[in-house]
Amino acid sequence: NAGVTQTPKFRILKIGQSMTLQCTQDMNHNYMYWYRQDPGMGLKLIYYSVGAGITDKGEVPNGYNVSRSTTEDFPLRLELAAPSQTSVYFCASREEGTTDTQYFGPGTRLTVL
Amino acid sequence: GQQLNQSPQSMFIQEGEDVSMNCTSSSIFNTWLWYKQDPGEGPVLLIALYKAGELTSNGRLTAQFGITRKDSFLNISASIPSDVGIYFCAGQTQGAQKLVFGQGTRLTINP
């Protein structure tokens, strides 16, 4: 199993541009999560999904959108990039019914200039 | 919303020293998790705790679930250079679908 994979690893955007951060997991996990980590800070939950077709807001959802059309994929969309969205983005997944162990991807480092 | 206070924020120690860090919450958690994040990587689970008072070890790491269920502790014995990184605590209440993360403890080791 590859686990949780994220693309791209790095990206630089101009203000107002849009992009999609990709996240895929091959563990057949129902639960998937998107976090952002600002420099020197902890993880803040952006959106999460408990299964295909179901998504819900986390702590900091403004400026982002998600979709979950398949169990494997959970893309995160930035429509109008702003400097405040400069961060490292982590995707995570876990199996329904397990005791909360989330498996993280390697992250996408995004800079908005 | 729920918040976890993790301390210390950073530690600078000599190789071979023991390390202690902790997390406290204003609310009760049913699960406590400890993760480590290496530079440029995603967090990796170190230890999971599911019962108040539980003490669990993973090699040189030992973590405890506080009996009040509002705190947890992580100890690292005889630190080595590869212990460098950021350590995060995370908690979850029963039935919740999300984890709450602490701010992290950045560990630096002088050889």
PDB file of C-alpha atoms in Angstrom:
ATOM      1  CA  ASN A   1       0.000   0.000   0.000  1.00  0.00           C
ATOM      2  CA  ALA A   2       1.180   3.509  -0.810  1.00  0.00           C
ATOM      3  CA  GLY A   3      -0.888   4.892   2.085  1.00  0.00           C
ATOM      4  CA  VAL A   4      -1.888   8.539   1.735  1.00  0.00           C
ATOM      5  CA  THR A   5      -0.385  10.371  -1.232  1.00  0.00           C
ATOM      6  CA  GLN A   6      -0.555  14.087  -1.953  1.00  0.00           C
ATOM      7  CA  THR A   7       0.276  16.107  -5.035  1.00  0.00           C
ATOM      8  CA  PRO A   8       1.912  18.463  -5.704  1.00  0.00           C
ATOM      9  CA  LYS A   9       4.678  18.609  -3.085  1.00  0.00           C
ATOM     10  CA  PHE A  10       5.290  22.302  -3.647  1.00  0.00           C
ATOM     11  CA  ARG A  11       3.387  25.080  -5.386  1.00  0.00           C
ATOM     12  CA  ILE A  12       3.654  28.831  -5.710  1.00  0.00           C
ATOM     13  CA  LEU A  13       0.494  30.728  -6.607  1.00  0.00           C
ATOM     14  CA  LYS A  14      -0.234  34.343  -7.365  1.00  0.00           C
ATOM     15  CA  ILE A  15      -2.990  36.121  -5.479  1.00  0.00           C
ATOM     16  CA  GLY A  16      -6.363  35.330  -7.018  1.00  0.00           C
ATOM     17  CA  GLN A  17      -5.262  32.126  -8.770  1.00  0.00           C
ATOM     18  CA  SER A  18      -7.011  28.852  -8.111  1.00  0.00           C
ATOM     19  CA  MET A  19      -5.710  25.332  -7.656  1.00  0.00           C
ATOM     20  CA  THR A  20      -6.653  21.882  -6.445  1.00  0.00           C
ATOM     21  CA  LEU A  21      -4.591  19.925  -3.959  1.00  0.00           C
ATOM     22  CA  GLN A  22      -4.931  16.223  -4.590  1.00  0.00           C
ATOM     23  CA  CYS A  23      -5.166  13.537  -1.920  1.00  0.00           C
ATOM     24  CA  THR A  24      -5.542   9.811  -2.525  1.00  0.00           C
ATOM     25  CA  GLN A  25      -5.505   6.882  -0.145  1.00  0.00           C
ATOM     26  CA  ASP A  26      -5.419   3.196  -1.050  1.00  0.00           C
ATOM     27  CA  MET A  27      -6.408   1.795   2.342  1.00  0.00           C
ATOM     28  CA  ASN A  28     -10.170   1.903   1.703  1.00  0.00           C
ATOM     29  CA  HIS A  29     -10.619   4.305   4.603  1.00  0.00           C
ATOM     30  CA  ASN A  30     -13.970   6.013   4.939  1.00  0.00           C
ATOM     31  CA  TYR A  31     -12.741   9.004   6.908  1.00  0.00           C
ATOM     32  CA  MET A  32     -10.526  11.628   5.290  1.00  0.00           C
ATOM     33  CA  TYR A  33      -9.290  14.987   6.573  1.00  0.00           C
ATOM     34  CA  TRP A  34      -7.581  18.144   5.361  1.00  0.00           C
ATOM     35  CA  TYR A  35      -5.389  20.140   7.747  1.00  0.00           C
ATOM     36  CA  ARG A  36      -3.235  23.197   7.374  1.00  0.00           C
ATOM     37  CA  GLN A  37      -0.098  23.838   9.384  1.00  0.00           C
ATOM     38  CA  ASP A  38       1.203  27.364   9.597  1.00  0.00           C
ATOM     39  CA  PRO A  39       4.880  27.930  10.481  1.00  0.00           C
ATOM     40  CA  GLY A  40       5.590  26.983  14.084  1.00  0.00           C
ATOM     41  CA  MET A  41       1.985  26.080  14.701  1.00  0.00           C
ATOM     42  CA  GLY A  42      -0.118  22.979  15.135  1.00  0.00           C
ATOM     43  CA  LEU A  43      -2.628  21.431  12.773  1.00  0.00           C
ATOM     44  CA  LYS A  44      -5.941  23.107  12.048  1.00  0.00           C
ATOM     45  CA  LEU A  45      -8.761  21.111  10.475  1.00  0.00           C
ATOM     46  CA  ILE A  46     -10.132  22.595   7.252  1.00  0.00           C
ATOM     47  CA  TYR A  47     -12.662  20.000   6.059  1.00  0.00           C
ATOM     48  CA  TYR A  48     -13.342  16.359   6.635  1.00  0.00           C
ATOM     49  CA  SER A  49     -15.388  13.564   5.117  1.00  0.00           C
ATOM     50  CA  VAL A  50     -16.904  10.453   6.675  1.00  0.00           C
ATOM     51  CA  GLY A  51     -17.546   8.761   3.349  1.00  0.00           C
ATOM     52  CA  ALA A  52     -18.110   9.267  -0.352  1.00  0.00           C
ATOM     53  CA  GLY A  53     -20.600  12.054  -0.947  1.00  0.00           C
ATOM     54  CA  ILE A  54     -20.377  13.413   2.613  1.00  0.00           C
ATOM     55  CA  THR A  55     -18.255  16.377   3.659  1.00  0.00           C
ATOM     56  CA  ASP A  56     -18.284  18.733   6.625  1.00  0.00           C
ATOM     57  CA  LYS A  57     -16.516  21.893   7.724  1.00  0.00           C
ATOM     58  CA  GLY A  58     -13.698  21.869  10.210  1.00  0.00           C
ATOM     59  CA  GLU A  59     -12.197  24.709  12.192  1.00  0.00           C
ATOM     60  CA  VAL A  60     -10.953  26.903   9.293  1.00  0.00           C
ATOM     61  CA  PRO A  61     -13.021  26.190   6.133  1.00  0.00           C
ATOM     62  CA  ASN A  62     -13.241  29.709   4.687  1.00  0.00           C
ATOM     63  CA  GLY A  63     -11.578  30.040   1.285  1.00  0.00           C
ATOM     64  CA  TYR A  64     -11.629  26.303   0.596  1.00  0.00           C
ATOM     65  CA  ASN A  65     -13.928  23.740  -0.950  1.00  0.00           C
ATOM     66  CA  VAL A  66     -13.843  19.954  -1.015  1.00  0.00           C
ATOM     67  CA  SER A  67     -15.592  17.092  -2.733  1.00  0.00           C
ATOM     68  CA  ARG A  68     -15.637  13.353  -2.129  1.00  0.00           C
ATOM     69  CA  SER A  69     -16.936  11.519  -5.161  1.00  0.00           C
ATOM     70  CA  THR A  70     -14.966   8.331  -4.421  1.00  0.00           C
ATOM     71  CA  THR A  71     -13.655   6.623  -1.301  1.00  0.00           C
ATOM     72  CA  GLU A  72     -10.069   7.040  -2.483  1.00  0.00           C
ATOM     73  CA  ASP A  73      -9.927  10.732  -3.398  1.00  0.00           C
ATOM     74  CA  PHE A  74     -10.511  13.885  -1.372  1.00  0.00           C
ATOM     75  CA  PRO A  75      -9.354  16.972  -3.325  1.00  0.00           C
ATOM     76  CA  LEU A  76      -9.097  20.402  -1.703  1.00  0.00           C
ATOM     77  CA  ARG A  77      -9.887  23.409  -3.869  1.00  0.00           C
ATOM     78  CA  LEU A  78      -8.669  26.980  -3.425  1.00  0.00           C
ATOM     79  CA  GLU A  79     -10.719  29.281  -5.629  1.00  0.00           C
ATOM     80  CA  LEU A  80      -9.125  32.710  -5.025  1.00  0.00           C
ATOM     81  CA  ALA A  81      -5.737  32.238  -3.417  1.00  0.00           C
ATOM     82  CA  ALA A  82      -4.753  34.747  -0.736  1.00  0.00           C
ATOM     83  CA  PRO A  83      -1.437  35.240   1.104  1.00  0.00           C
ATOM     84  CA  SER A  84      -3.134  34.024   4.292  1.00  0.00           C
ATOM     85  CA  GLN A  85      -3.419  30.607   2.663  1.00  0.00           C
ATOM     86  CA  THR A  86       0.351  30.198   2.543  1.00  0.00           C
ATOM     87  CA  SER A  87       0.821  27.066   4.598  1.00  0.00           C
ATOM     88  CA  VAL A  88       1.628  23.372   4.526  1.00  0.00           C
ATOM     89  CA  TYR A  89      -1.431  21.251   3.799  1.00  0.00           C
ATOM     90  CA  PHE A  90      -1.778  17.708   5.106  1.00  0.00           C
ATOM     91  CA  CYS A  91      -4.318  15.114   4.135  1.00  0.00           C
ATOM     92  CA  ALA A  92      -5.099  12.240   6.489  1.00  0.00           C
ATOM     93  CA  SER A  93      -7.343   9.203   6.541  1.00  0.00           C
ATOM     94  CA  ARG A  94      -8.571   6.633   9.013  1.00  0.00           C
ATOM     95  CA  GLU A  95     -10.655   3.510   8.981  1.00  0.00           C
ATOM     96  CA  GLU A  96     -14.201   3.721  10.286  1.00  0.00           C
ATOM     97  CA  GLY A  97     -14.535   1.928  13.589  1.00  0.00           C
ATOM     98  CA  THR A  98     -10.832   2.006  14.460  1.00  0.00           C
ATOM     99  CA  THR A  99      -9.711   3.881  17.479  1.00  0.00           C
ATOM    100  CA  ASP A 100      -8.913   7.199  15.890  1.00  0.00           C
ATOM    101  CA  THR A 101      -5.528   6.514  14.299  1.00  0.00           C
ATOM    102  CA  GLN A 102      -5.160   8.965  11.442  1.00  0.00           C
ATOM    103  CA  TYR A 103      -2.537   8.310   8.771  1.00  0.00           C
ATOM    104  CA  PHE A 104      -1.034  11.417   7.217  1.00  0.00           C
ATOM    105  CA  GLY A 105       0.267  12.184   3.757  1.00  0.00           C
ATOM    106  CA  PRO A 106       3.628  13.915   3.203  1.00  0.00           C
ATOM    107  CA  GLY A 107       2.076  17.360   2.752  1.00  0.00           C
ATOM    108  CA  THR A 108       1.858  20.081   0.104  1.00  0.00           C
ATOM    109  CA  ARG A 109       3.787  23.286   0.725  1.00  0.00           C
ATOM    110  CA  LEU A 110       1.845  26.199  -0.778  1.00  0.00           C
ATOM    111  CA  THR A 111       3.077  29.764  -1.086  1.00  0.00           C
ATOM    112  CA  VAL A 112       0.763  32.557  -2.255  1.00  0.00           C
ATOM    113  CA  LEU A 113       2.535  35.712  -3.426  1.00  0.00           C
TER     114      LEU A 113
ATOM    115  CA  GLY B   1     -14.061  25.115  20.545  1.00  0.00           C
ATOM    116  CA  GLN B   2     -11.913  22.556  22.304  1.00  0.00           C
ATOM    117  CA  GLN B   3      -8.286  23.457  22.795  1.00  0.00           C
ATOM    118  CA  LEU B   4      -5.214  21.569  23.855  1.00  0.00           C
ATOM    119  CA  ASN B   5      -2.357  23.325  25.576  1.00  0.00           C
ATOM    120  CA  GLN B   6       0.936  21.604  24.924  1.00  0.00           C
ATOM    121  CA  SER B   7       4.116  22.462  26.763  1.00  0.00           C
ATOM    122  CA  PRO B   8       6.857  23.247  26.478  1.00  0.00           C
ATOM    123  CA  GLN B   9       6.713  24.842  23.030  1.00  0.00           C
ATOM    124  CA  SER B  10      10.369  24.032  22.429  1.00  0.00           C
ATOM    125  CA  MET B  11      13.190  22.158  24.105  1.00  0.00           C
ATOM    126  CA  PHE B  12      16.934  22.284  23.620  1.00  0.00           C
ATOM    127  CA  ILE B  13      18.691  19.351  25.248  1.00  0.00           C
ATOM    128  CA  GLN B  14      21.925  17.375  25.166  1.00  0.00           C
ATOM    129  CA  GLU B  15      22.050  13.945  23.610  1.00  0.00           C
ATOM    130  CA  GLY B  16      21.381  11.311  26.251  1.00  0.00           C
ATOM    131  CA  GLU B  17      19.069  13.457  28.353  1.00  0.00           C
ATOM    132  CA  ASP B  18      15.509  12.471  29.165  1.00  0.00           C
ATOM    133  CA  VAL B  19      12.614  14.549  27.796  1.00  0.00           C
ATOM    134  CA  SER B  20       9.183  15.260  29.228  1.00  0.00           C
ATOM    135  CA  MET B  21       6.290  17.082  27.622  1.00  0.00           C
ATOM    136  CA  ASN B  22       2.593  17.316  28.373  1.00  0.00           C
ATOM    137  CA  CYS B  23      -0.787  18.293  27.063  1.00  0.00           C
ATOM    138  CA  THR B  24      -3.737  19.654  29.012  1.00  0.00           C
ATOM    139  CA  SER B  25      -7.327  20.221  28.021  1.00  0.00           C
ATOM    140  CA  SER B  26     -10.300  22.065  29.447  1.00  0.00           C
ATOM    141  CA  SER B  27     -12.516  19.142  28.455  1.00  0.00           C
ATOM    142  CA  ILE B  28     -12.438  15.393  28.885  1.00  0.00           C
ATOM    143  CA  PHE B  29     -11.042  13.196  26.127  1.00  0.00           C
ATOM    144  CA  ASN B  30     -11.576   9.484  25.581  1.00  0.00           C
ATOM    145  CA  THR B  31      -8.501   9.060  23.421  1.00  0.00           C
ATOM    146  CA  TRP B  32      -5.068  10.635  23.534  1.00  0.00           C
ATOM    147  CA  LEU B  33      -2.592  10.275  20.703  1.00  0.00           C
ATOM    148  CA  TRP B  34       1.025  11.334  20.379  1.00  0.00           C
ATOM    149  CA  TYR B  35       2.499  12.049  16.933  1.00  0.00           C
ATOM    150  CA  LYS B  36       5.980  12.960  15.747  1.00  0.00           C
ATOM    151  CA  GLN B  37       6.656  15.106  12.689  1.00  0.00           C
ATOM    152  CA  ASP B  38      10.059  15.025  11.010  1.00  0.00           C
ATOM    153  CA  PRO B  39      11.085  18.036   8.917  1.00  0.00           C
ATOM    154  CA  GLY B  40       9.261  18.065   5.591  1.00  0.00           C
ATOM    155  CA  GLU B  41       7.100  15.075   6.488  1.00  0.00           C
ATOM    156  CA  GLY B  42       3.612  14.403   7.753  1.00  0.00           C
ATOM    157  CA  PRO B  43       2.958  13.433  11.390  1.00  0.00           C
ATOM    158  CA  VAL B  44       3.471   9.778  12.305  1.00  0.00           C
ATOM    159  CA  LEU B  45       1.659   8.122  15.199  1.00  0.00           C
ATOM    160  CA  LEU B  46       3.902   7.167  18.127  1.00  0.00           C
ATOM    161  CA  ILE B  47       1.551   6.065  20.894  1.00  0.00           C
ATOM    162  CA  ALA B  48      -2.223   5.800  21.329  1.00  0.00           C
ATOM    163  CA  LEU B  49      -3.940   5.827  24.751  1.00  0.00           C
ATOM    164  CA  TYR B  50      -7.542   4.777  25.343  1.00  0.00           C
ATOM    165  CA  LYS B  51      -8.073   4.473  29.098  1.00  0.00           C
ATOM    166  CA  ALA B  52      -7.636   6.871  31.991  1.00  0.00           C
ATOM    167  CA  GLY B  53      -4.461   6.034  33.889  1.00  0.00           C
ATOM    168  CA  GLU B  54      -3.080   3.959  31.011  1.00  0.00           C
ATOM    169  CA  LEU B  55       0.697   3.902  30.683  1.00  0.00           C
ATOM    170  CA  THR B  56       2.042   2.737  27.315  1.00  0.00           C
ATOM    171  CA  SER B  57       5.583   2.402  26.019  1.00  0.00           C
ATOM    172  CA  ASN B  58       7.054   2.298  22.533  1.00  0.00           C
ATOM    173  CA  GLY B  59      10.785   1.701  22.842  1.00  0.00           C
ATOM    174  CA  ARG B  60      12.297   4.667  24.668  1.00  0.00           C
ATOM    175  CA  LEU B  61       8.977   6.519  24.576  1.00  0.00           C
ATOM    176  CA  THR B  62       6.400   6.297  27.338  1.00  0.00           C
ATOM    177  CA  ALA B  63       3.058   8.072  27.385  1.00  0.00           C
ATOM    178  CA  GLN B  64       0.373   8.289  30.039  1.00  0.00           C
ATOM    179  CA  PHE B  65      -3.340   9.054  29.892  1.00  0.00           C
ATOM    180  CA  GLY B  66      -4.060  11.284  32.902  1.00  0.00           C
ATOM    181  CA  ILE B  67      -6.593   9.984  35.421  1.00  0.00           C
ATOM    182  CA  THR B  68      -8.692  13.150  35.098  1.00  0.00           C
ATOM    183  CA  ARG B  69      -8.850  12.456  31.321  1.00  0.00           C
ATOM    184  CA  LYS B  70      -7.883  16.085  30.774  1.00  0.00           C
ATOM    185  CA  ASP B  71      -4.169  15.577  30.326  1.00  0.00           C
ATOM    186  CA  SER B  72      -1.494  13.347  28.870  1.00  0.00           C
ATOM    187  CA  PHE B  73       2.276  13.091  29.167  1.00  0.00           C
ATOM    188  CA  LEU B  74       5.057  11.889  26.888  1.00  0.00           C
ATOM    189  CA  ASN B  75       8.522  10.964  28.092  1.00  0.00           C
ATOM    190  CA  ILE B  76      11.550  10.118  25.965  1.00  0.00           C
ATOM    191  CA  SER B  77      14.460   8.452  27.717  1.00  0.00           C
ATOM    192  CA  ALA B  78      18.108   8.702  26.695  1.00  0.00           C
ATOM    193  CA  SER B  79      17.487  10.989  23.720  1.00  0.00           C
ATOM    194  CA  ILE B  80      19.339  10.404  20.453  1.00  0.00           C
ATOM    195  CA  PRO B  81      19.773  12.689  17.417  1.00  0.00           C
ATOM    196  CA  SER B  82      16.941  11.045  15.455  1.00  0.00           C
ATOM    197  CA  ASP B  83      14.485  12.138  18.175  1.00  0.00           C
ATOM    198  CA  VAL B  84      14.696  15.652  16.743  1.00  0.00           C
ATOM    199  CA  GLY B  85      11.368  16.870  15.406  1.00  0.00           C
ATOM    200  CA  ILE B  86       8.018  18.248  16.468  1.00  0.00           C
ATOM    201  CA  TYR B  87       5.849  16.216  18.826  1.00  0.00           C
ATOM    202  CA  PHE B  88       2.090  16.723  18.768  1.00  0.00           C
ATOM    203  CA  CYS B  89      -0.539  15.541  21.172  1.00  0.00           C
ATOM    204  CA  ALA B  90      -4.075  14.982  19.920  1.00  0.00           C
ATOM    205  CA  GLY B  91      -7.298  14.186  21.720  1.00  0.00           C
ATOM    206  CA  GLN B  92     -10.700  12.907  20.750  1.00  0.00           C
ATOM    207  CA  THR B  93     -13.969  12.823  22.644  1.00  0.00           C
ATOM    208  CA  GLN B  94     -16.258   9.823  22.460  1.00  0.00           C
ATOM    209  CA  GLY B  95     -18.288   9.725  19.290  1.00  0.00           C
ATOM    210  CA  ALA B  96     -16.417  12.625  17.742  1.00  0.00           C
ATOM    211  CA  GLN B  97     -15.159  12.259  14.188  1.00  0.00           C
ATOM    212  CA  LYS B  98     -12.288  14.714  14.570  1.00  0.00           C
ATOM    213  CA  LEU B  99      -9.084  15.045  16.503  1.00  0.00           C
ATOM    214  CA  VAL B 100      -8.012  18.180  18.355  1.00  0.00           C
ATOM    215  CA  PHE B 101      -4.270  18.841  18.108  1.00  0.00           C
ATOM    216  CA  GLY B 102      -1.902  20.622  20.459  1.00  0.00           C
ATOM    217  CA  GLN B 103       0.447  23.300  19.168  1.00  0.00           C
ATOM    218  CA  GLY B 104       3.434  20.968  19.190  1.00  0.00           C
ATOM    219  CA  THR B 105       6.743  20.711  21.076  1.00  0.00           C
ATOM    220  CA  ARG B 106       9.833  21.296  18.952  1.00  0.00           C
ATOM    221  CA  LEU B 107      12.722  19.146  20.190  1.00  0.00           C
ATOM    222  CA  THR B 108      16.318  20.075  19.349  1.00  0.00           C
ATOM    223  CA  ILE B 109      19.212  17.898  20.459  1.00  0.00           C
ATOM    224  CA  ASN B 110      22.805  19.039  20.790  1.00  0.00           C
ATOM    225  CA  PRO B 111      25.224  16.186  20.138  1.00  0.00           C
TER     226      PRO B 111
END
